[in-house]
Structure formats: C-alpha cells, structure tokens
PDB file of N, CA and C in Angstrom:
ATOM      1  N   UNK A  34      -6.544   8.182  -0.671  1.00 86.00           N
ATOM      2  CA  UNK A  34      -5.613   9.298  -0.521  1.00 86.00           C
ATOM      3  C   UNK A  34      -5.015   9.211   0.874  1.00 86.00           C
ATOM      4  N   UNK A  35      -3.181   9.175   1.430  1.00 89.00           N
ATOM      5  CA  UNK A  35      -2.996   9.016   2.121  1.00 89.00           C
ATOM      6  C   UNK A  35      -1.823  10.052   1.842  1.00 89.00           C
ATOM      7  N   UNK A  36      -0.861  10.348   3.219  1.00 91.00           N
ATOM      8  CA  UNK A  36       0.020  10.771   3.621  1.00 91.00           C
ATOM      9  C   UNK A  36       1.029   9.524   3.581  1.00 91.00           C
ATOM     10  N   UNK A  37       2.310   9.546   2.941  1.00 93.00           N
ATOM     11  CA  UNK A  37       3.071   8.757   3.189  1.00 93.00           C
ATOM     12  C   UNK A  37       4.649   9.249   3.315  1.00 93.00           C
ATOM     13  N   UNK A  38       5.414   8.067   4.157  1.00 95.00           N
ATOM     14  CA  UNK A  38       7.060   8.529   4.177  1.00 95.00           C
ATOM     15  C   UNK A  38       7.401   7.298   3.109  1.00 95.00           C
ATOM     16  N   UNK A  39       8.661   7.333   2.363  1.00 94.00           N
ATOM     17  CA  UNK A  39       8.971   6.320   1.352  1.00 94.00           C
ATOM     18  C   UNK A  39       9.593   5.501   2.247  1.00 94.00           C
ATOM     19  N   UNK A  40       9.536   4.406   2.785  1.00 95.00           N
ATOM     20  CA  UNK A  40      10.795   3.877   3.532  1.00 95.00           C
ATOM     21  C   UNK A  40      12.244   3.124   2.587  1.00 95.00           C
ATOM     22  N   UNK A  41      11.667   3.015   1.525  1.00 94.00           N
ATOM     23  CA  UNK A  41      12.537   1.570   0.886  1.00 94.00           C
ATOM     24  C   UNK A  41      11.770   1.533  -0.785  1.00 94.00           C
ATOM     25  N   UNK A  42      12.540   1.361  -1.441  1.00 92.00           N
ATOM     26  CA  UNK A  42      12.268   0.909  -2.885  1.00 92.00           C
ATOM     27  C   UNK A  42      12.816  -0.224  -3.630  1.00 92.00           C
ATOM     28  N   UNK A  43      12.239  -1.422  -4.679  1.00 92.00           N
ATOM     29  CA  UNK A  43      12.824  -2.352  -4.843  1.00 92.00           C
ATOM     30  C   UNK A  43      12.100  -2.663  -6.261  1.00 92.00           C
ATOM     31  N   UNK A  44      12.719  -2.597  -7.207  1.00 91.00           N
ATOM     32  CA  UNK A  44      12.547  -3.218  -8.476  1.00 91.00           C
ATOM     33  C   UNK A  44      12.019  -4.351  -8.467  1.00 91.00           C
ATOM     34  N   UNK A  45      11.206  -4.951  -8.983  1.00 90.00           N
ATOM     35  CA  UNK A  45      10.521  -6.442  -8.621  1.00 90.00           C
ATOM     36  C   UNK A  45       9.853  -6.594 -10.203  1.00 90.00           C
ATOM     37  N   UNK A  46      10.545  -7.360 -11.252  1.00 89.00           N
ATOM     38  CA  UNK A  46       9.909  -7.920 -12.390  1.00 89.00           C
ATOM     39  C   UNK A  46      10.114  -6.931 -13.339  1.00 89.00           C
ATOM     40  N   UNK A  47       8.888  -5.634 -13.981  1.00 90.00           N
ATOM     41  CA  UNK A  47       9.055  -4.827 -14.655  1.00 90.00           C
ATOM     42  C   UNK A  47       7.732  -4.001 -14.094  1.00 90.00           C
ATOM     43  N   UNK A  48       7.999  -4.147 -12.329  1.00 89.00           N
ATOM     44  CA  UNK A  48       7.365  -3.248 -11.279  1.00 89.00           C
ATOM     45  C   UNK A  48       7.965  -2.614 -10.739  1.00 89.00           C
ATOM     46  N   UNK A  49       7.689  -1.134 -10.175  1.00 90.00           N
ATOM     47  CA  UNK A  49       8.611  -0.766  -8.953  1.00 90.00           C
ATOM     48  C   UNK A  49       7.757  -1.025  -7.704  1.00 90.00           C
ATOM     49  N   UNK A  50       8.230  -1.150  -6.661  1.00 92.00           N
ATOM     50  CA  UNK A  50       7.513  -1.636  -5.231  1.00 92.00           C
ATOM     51  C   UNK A  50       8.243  -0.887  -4.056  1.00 92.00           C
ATOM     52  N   UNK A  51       7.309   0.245  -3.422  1.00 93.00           N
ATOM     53  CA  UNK A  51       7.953   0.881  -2.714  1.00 93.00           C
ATOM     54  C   UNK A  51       7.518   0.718  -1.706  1.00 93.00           C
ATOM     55  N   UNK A  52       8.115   0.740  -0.312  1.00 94.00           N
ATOM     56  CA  UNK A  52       7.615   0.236   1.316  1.00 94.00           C
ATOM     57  C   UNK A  52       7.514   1.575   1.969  1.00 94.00           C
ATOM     58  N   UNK A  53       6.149   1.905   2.129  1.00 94.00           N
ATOM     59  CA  UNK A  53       5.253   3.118   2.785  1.00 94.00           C
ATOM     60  C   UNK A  53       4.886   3.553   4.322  1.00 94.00           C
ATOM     61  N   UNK A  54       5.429   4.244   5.014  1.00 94.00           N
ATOM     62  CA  UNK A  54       4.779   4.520   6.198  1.00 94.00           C
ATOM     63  C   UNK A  54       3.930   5.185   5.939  1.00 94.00           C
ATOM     64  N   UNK A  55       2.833   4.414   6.600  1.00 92.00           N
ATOM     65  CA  UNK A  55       1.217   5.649   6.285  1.00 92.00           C
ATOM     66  C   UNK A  55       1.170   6.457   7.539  1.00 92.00           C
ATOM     67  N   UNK A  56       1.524   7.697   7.037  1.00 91.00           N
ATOM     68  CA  UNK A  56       1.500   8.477   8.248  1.00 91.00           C
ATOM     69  C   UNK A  56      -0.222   9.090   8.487  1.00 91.00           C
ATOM     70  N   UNK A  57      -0.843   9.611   7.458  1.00 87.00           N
ATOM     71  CA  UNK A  57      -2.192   9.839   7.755  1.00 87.00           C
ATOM     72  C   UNK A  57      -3.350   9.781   6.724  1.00 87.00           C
ATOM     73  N   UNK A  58      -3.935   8.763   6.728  1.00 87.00           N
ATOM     74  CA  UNK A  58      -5.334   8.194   5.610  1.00 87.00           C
ATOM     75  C   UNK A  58      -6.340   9.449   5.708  1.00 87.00           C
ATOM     76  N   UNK A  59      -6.635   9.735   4.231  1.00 85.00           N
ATOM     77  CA  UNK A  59      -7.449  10.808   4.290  1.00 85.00           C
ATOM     78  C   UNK A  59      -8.866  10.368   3.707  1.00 85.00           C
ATOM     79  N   UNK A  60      -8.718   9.410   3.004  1.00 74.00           N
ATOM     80  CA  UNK A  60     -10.178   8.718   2.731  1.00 74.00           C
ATOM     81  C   UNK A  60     -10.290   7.598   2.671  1.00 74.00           C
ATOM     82  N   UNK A  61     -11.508   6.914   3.522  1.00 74.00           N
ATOM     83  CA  UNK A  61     -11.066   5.785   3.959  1.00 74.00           C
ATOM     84  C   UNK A  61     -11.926   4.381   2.903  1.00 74.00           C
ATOM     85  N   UNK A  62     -11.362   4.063   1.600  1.00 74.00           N
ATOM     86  CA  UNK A  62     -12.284   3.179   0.797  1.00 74.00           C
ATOM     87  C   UNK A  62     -11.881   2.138   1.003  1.00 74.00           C
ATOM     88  N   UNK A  63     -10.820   1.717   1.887  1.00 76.00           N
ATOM     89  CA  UNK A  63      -9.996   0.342   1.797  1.00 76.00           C
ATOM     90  C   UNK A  63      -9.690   0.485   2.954  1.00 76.00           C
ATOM     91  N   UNK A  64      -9.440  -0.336   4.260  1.00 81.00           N
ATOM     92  CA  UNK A  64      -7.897  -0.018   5.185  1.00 81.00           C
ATOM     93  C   UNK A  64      -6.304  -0.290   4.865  1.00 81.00           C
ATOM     94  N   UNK A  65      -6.229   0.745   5.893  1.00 85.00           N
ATOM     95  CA  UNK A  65      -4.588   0.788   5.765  1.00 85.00           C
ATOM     96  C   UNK A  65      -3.907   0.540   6.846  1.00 85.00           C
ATOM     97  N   UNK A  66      -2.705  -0.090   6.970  1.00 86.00           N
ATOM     98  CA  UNK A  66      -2.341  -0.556   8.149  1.00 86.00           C
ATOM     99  C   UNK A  66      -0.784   0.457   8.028  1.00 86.00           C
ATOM    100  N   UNK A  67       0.052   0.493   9.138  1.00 90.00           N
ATOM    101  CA  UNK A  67       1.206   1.665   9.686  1.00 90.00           C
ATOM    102  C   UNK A  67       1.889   1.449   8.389  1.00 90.00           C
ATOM    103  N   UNK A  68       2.365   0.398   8.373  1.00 92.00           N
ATOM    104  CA  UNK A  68       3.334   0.153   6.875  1.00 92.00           C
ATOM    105  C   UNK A  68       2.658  -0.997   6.138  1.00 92.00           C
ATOM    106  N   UNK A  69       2.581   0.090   4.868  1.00 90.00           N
ATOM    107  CA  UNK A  69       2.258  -0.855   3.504  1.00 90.00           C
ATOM    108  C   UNK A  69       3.259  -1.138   2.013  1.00 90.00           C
ATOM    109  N   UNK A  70       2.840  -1.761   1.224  1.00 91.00           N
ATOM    110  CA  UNK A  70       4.068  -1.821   0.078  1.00 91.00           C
ATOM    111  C   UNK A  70       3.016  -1.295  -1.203  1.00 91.00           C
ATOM    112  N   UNK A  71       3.505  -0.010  -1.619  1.00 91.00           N
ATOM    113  CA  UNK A  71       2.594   0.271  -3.090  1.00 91.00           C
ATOM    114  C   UNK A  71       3.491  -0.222  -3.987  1.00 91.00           C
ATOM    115  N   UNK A  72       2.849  -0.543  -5.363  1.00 90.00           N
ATOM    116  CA  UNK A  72       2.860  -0.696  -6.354  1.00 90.00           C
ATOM    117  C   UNK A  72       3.204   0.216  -7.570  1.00 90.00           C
ATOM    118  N   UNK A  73       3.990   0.277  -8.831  1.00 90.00           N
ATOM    119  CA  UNK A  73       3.895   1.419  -9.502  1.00 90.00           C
ATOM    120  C   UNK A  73       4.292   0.099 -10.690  1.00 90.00           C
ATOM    121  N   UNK A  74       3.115   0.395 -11.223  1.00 88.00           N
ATOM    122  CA  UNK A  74       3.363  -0.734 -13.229  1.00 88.00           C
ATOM    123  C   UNK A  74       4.620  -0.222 -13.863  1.00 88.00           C
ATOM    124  N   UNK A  75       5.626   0.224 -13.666  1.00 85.00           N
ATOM    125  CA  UNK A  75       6.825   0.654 -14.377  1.00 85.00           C
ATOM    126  C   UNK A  75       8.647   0.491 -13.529  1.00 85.00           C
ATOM    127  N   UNK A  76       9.092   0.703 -14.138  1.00 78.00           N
ATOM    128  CA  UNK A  76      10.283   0.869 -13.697  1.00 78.00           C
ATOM    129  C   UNK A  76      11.018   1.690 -14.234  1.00 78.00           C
ATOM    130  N   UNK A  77      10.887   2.758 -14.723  1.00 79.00           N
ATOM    131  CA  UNK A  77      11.230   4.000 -15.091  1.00 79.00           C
ATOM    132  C   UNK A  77      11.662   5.198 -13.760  1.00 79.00           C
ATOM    133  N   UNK A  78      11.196   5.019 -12.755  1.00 70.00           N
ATOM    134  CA  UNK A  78      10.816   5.828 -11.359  1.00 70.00           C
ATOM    135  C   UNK A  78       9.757   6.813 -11.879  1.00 70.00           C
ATOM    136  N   UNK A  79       9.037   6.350 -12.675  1.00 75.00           N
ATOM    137  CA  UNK A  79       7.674   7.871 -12.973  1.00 75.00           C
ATOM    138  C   UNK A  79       6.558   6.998 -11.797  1.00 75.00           C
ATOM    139  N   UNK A  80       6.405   7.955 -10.876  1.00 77.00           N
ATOM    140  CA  UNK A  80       6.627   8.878 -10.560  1.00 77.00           C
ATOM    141  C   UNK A  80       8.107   9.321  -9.562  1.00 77.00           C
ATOM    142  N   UNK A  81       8.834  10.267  -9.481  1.00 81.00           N
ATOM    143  CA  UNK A  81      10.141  10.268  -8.900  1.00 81.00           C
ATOM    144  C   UNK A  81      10.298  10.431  -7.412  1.00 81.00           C
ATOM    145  N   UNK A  82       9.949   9.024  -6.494  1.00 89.00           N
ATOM    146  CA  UNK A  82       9.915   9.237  -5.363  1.00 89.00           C
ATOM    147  C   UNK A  82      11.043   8.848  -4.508  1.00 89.00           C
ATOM    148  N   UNK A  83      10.982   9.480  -3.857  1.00 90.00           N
ATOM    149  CA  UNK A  83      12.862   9.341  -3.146  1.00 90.00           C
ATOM    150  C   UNK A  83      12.715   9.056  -1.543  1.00 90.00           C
ATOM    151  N   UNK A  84      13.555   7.908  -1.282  1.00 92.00           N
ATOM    152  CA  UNK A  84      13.833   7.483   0.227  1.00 92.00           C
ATOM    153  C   UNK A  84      13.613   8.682   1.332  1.00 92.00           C
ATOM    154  N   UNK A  85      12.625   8.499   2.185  1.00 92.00           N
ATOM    155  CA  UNK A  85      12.865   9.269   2.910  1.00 92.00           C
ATOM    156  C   UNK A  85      12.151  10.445   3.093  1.00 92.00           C
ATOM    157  N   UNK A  86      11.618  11.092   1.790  1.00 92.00           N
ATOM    158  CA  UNK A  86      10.224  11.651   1.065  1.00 92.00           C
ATOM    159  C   UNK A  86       8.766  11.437   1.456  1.00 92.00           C
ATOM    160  N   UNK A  87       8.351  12.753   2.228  1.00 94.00           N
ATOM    161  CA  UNK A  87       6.610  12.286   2.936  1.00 94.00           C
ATOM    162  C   UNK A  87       5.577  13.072   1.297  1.00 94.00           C
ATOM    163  N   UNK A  88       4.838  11.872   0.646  1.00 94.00           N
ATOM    164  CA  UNK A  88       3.954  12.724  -0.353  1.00 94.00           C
ATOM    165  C   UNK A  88       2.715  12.584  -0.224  1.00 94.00           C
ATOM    166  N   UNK A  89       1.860  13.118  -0.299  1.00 92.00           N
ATOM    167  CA  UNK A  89       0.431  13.047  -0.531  1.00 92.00           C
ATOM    168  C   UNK A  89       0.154  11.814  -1.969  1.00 92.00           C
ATOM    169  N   UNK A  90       0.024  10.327  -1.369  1.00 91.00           N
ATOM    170  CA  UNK A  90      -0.488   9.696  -1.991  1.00 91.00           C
ATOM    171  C   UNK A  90      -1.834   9.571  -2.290  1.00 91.00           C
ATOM    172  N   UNK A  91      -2.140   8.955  -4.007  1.00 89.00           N
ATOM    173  CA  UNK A  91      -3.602   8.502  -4.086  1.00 89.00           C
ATOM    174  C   UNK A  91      -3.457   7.359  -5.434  1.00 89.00           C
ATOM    175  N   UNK A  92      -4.159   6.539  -4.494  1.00 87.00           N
ATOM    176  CA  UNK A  92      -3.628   5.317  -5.397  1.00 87.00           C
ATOM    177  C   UNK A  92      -4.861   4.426  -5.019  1.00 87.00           C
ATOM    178  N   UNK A  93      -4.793   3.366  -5.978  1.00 87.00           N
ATOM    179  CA  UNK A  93      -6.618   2.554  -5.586  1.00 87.00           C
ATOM    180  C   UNK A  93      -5.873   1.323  -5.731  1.00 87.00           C
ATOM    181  N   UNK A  94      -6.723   1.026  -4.947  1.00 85.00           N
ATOM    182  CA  UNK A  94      -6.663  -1.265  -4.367  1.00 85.00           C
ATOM    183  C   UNK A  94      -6.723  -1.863  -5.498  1.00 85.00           C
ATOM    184  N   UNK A  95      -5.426  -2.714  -5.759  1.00 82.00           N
ATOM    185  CA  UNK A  95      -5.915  -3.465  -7.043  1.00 82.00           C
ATOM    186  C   UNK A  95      -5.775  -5.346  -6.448  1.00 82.00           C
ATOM    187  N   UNK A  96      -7.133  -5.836  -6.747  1.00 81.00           N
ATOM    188  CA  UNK A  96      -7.507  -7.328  -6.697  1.00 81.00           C
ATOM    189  C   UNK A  96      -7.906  -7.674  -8.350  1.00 81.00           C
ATOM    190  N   UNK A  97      -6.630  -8.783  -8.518  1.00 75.00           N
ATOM    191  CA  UNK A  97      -6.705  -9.444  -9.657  1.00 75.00           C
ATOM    192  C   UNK A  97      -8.582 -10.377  -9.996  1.00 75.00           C
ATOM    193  N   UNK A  98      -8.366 -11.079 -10.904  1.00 75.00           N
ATOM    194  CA  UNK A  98      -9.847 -11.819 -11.381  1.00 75.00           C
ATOM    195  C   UNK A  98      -9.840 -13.099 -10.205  1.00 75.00           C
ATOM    196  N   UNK A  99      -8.896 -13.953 -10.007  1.00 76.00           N
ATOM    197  CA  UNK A  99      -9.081 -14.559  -8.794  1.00 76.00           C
ATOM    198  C   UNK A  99      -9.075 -14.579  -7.763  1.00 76.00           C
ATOM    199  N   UNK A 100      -8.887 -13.218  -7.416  1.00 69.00           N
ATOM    200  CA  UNK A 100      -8.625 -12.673  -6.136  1.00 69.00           C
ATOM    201  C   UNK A 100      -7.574 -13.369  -5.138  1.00 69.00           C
ATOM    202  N   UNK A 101      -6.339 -13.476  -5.708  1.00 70.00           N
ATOM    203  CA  UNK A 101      -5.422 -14.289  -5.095  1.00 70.00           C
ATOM    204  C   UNK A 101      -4.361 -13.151  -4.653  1.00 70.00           C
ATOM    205  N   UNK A 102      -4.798 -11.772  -5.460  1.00 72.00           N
ATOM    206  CA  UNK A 102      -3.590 -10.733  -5.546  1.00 72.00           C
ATOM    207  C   UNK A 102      -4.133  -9.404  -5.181  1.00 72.00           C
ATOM    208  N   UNK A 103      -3.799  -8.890  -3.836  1.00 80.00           N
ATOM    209  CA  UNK A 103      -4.513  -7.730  -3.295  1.00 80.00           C
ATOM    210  C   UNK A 103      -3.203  -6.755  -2.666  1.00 80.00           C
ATOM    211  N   UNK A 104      -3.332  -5.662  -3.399  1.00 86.00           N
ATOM    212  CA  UNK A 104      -2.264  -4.604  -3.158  1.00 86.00           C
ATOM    213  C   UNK A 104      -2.789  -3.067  -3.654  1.00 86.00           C
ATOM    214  N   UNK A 105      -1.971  -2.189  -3.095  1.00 87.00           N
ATOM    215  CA  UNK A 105      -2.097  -0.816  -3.514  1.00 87.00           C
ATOM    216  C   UNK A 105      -1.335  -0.409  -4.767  1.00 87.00           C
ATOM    217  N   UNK A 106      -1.678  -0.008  -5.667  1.00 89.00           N
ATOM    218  CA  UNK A 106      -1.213   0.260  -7.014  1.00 89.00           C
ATOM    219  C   UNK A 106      -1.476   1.402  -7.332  1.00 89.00           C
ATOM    220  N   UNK A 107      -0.320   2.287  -7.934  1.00 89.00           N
ATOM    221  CA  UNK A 107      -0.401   3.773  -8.099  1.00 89.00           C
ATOM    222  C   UNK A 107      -0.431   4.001  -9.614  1.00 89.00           C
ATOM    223  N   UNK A 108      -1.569   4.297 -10.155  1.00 84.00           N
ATOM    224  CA  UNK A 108      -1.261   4.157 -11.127  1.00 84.00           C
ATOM    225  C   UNK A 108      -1.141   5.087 -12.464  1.00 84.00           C
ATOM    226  N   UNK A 109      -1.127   5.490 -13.342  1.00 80.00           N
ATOM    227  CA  UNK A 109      -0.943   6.747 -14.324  1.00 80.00           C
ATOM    228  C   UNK A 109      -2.197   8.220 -13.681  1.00 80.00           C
ATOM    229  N   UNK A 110      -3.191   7.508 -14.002  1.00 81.00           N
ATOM    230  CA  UNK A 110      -4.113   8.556 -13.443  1.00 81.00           C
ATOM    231  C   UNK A 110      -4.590   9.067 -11.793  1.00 81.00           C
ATOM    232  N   UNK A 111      -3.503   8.100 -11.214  1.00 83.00           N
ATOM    233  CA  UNK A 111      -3.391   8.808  -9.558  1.00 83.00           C
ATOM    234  C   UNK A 111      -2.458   9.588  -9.322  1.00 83.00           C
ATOM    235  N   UNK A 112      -1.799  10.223  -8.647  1.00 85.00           N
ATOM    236  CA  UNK A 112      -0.911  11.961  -8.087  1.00 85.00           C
ATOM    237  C   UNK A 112       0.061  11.038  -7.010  1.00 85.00           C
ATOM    238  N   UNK A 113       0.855  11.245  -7.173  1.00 89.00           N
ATOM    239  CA  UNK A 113       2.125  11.701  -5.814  1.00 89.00           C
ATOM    240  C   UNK A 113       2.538  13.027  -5.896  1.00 89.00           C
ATOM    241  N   UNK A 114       2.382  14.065  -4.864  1.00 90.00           N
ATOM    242  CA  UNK A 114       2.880  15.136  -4.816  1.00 90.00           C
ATOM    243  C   UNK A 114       3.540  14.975  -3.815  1.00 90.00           C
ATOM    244  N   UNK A 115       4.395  16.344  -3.473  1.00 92.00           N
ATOM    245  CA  UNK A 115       5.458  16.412  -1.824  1.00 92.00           C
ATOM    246  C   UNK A 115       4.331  16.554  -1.305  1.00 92.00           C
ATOM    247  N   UNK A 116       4.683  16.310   0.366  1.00 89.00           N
ATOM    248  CA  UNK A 116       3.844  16.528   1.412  1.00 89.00           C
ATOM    249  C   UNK A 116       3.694  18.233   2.326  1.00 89.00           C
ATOM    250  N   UNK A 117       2.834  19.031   2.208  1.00 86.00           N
ATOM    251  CA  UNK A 117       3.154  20.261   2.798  1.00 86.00           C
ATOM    252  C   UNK A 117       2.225  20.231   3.518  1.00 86.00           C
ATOM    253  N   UNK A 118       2.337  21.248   4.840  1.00 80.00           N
ATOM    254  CA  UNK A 118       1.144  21.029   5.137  1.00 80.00           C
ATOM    255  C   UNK A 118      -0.275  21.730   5.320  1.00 80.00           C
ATOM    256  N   UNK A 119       0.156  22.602   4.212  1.00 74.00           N
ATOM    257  CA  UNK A 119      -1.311  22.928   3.495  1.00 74.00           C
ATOM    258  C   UNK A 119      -2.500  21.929   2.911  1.00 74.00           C
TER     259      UNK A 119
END
C-alpha cells in the first residue's frame, strides 16, 4: 500500500503501464524506490487513473516462474482510491 502521483501512462501489448511517483509507502513487503512503473492486466483504464492524480495505491509484486520478470501489478482484487488526507 502506497501513496502515489500518476506521472505518465502507456498502453504496452494488452497491458496498461503507468509511471508512479511514490510519494509515501505505507507497508513495507517489497521496496520501493521514488519512481516506479505499475502494471494493470487490461486496457480498458479499469481502474480510471488520470495524469497527474495522487491515489492510495495497493497492489502486490508480481515475479513470473523464472524469475526473469519482476514488477508491481495492480490487480482486480487490489483498490486505487483518490488520495485525501484522512
């Protein structure tokens, strides 16, 4: 679960791939470095995140079977909400 700004979004295959400023990590199961690139299995925009937009991400590390492929992936059963700061 992190705090993020959207910086950039880019269609890639029948992925969306969005470029993240992590503004503040709230649990720490993986590290995170200032800017990362999440993952979303669709290209629909579900979930509807917009340039520029700080949301309360939660999304889990996905490493393929050969471990050749290590990224953040958001996926049906994780949340993007807006960011407030409640």
């Amino acid at each position: 679960v992190f705090q993020g700004r959207i910086l950039a979004r880019r269609l890639v295959g029948q992925e969306t791939r969005y470029e993240v400023e992590v503004k503040t990590p709230y649990r720490h199961r993986f590290p995170l470095v200032p800017r990362e690139y999440m993952w979303v299995p669709n290209t629909c925009g579900c979930p509807p995140l917009q340039e520029g937009g700080e949301y309360l991400l939660m999304a889990r590390r996905h490493v393929n079977y050969e471990r050749t492929l290590n990224r953040i992936l958001l996926q049906d059963d994780g949340y993007a909400r807006p960011w407030t700061p409640r």
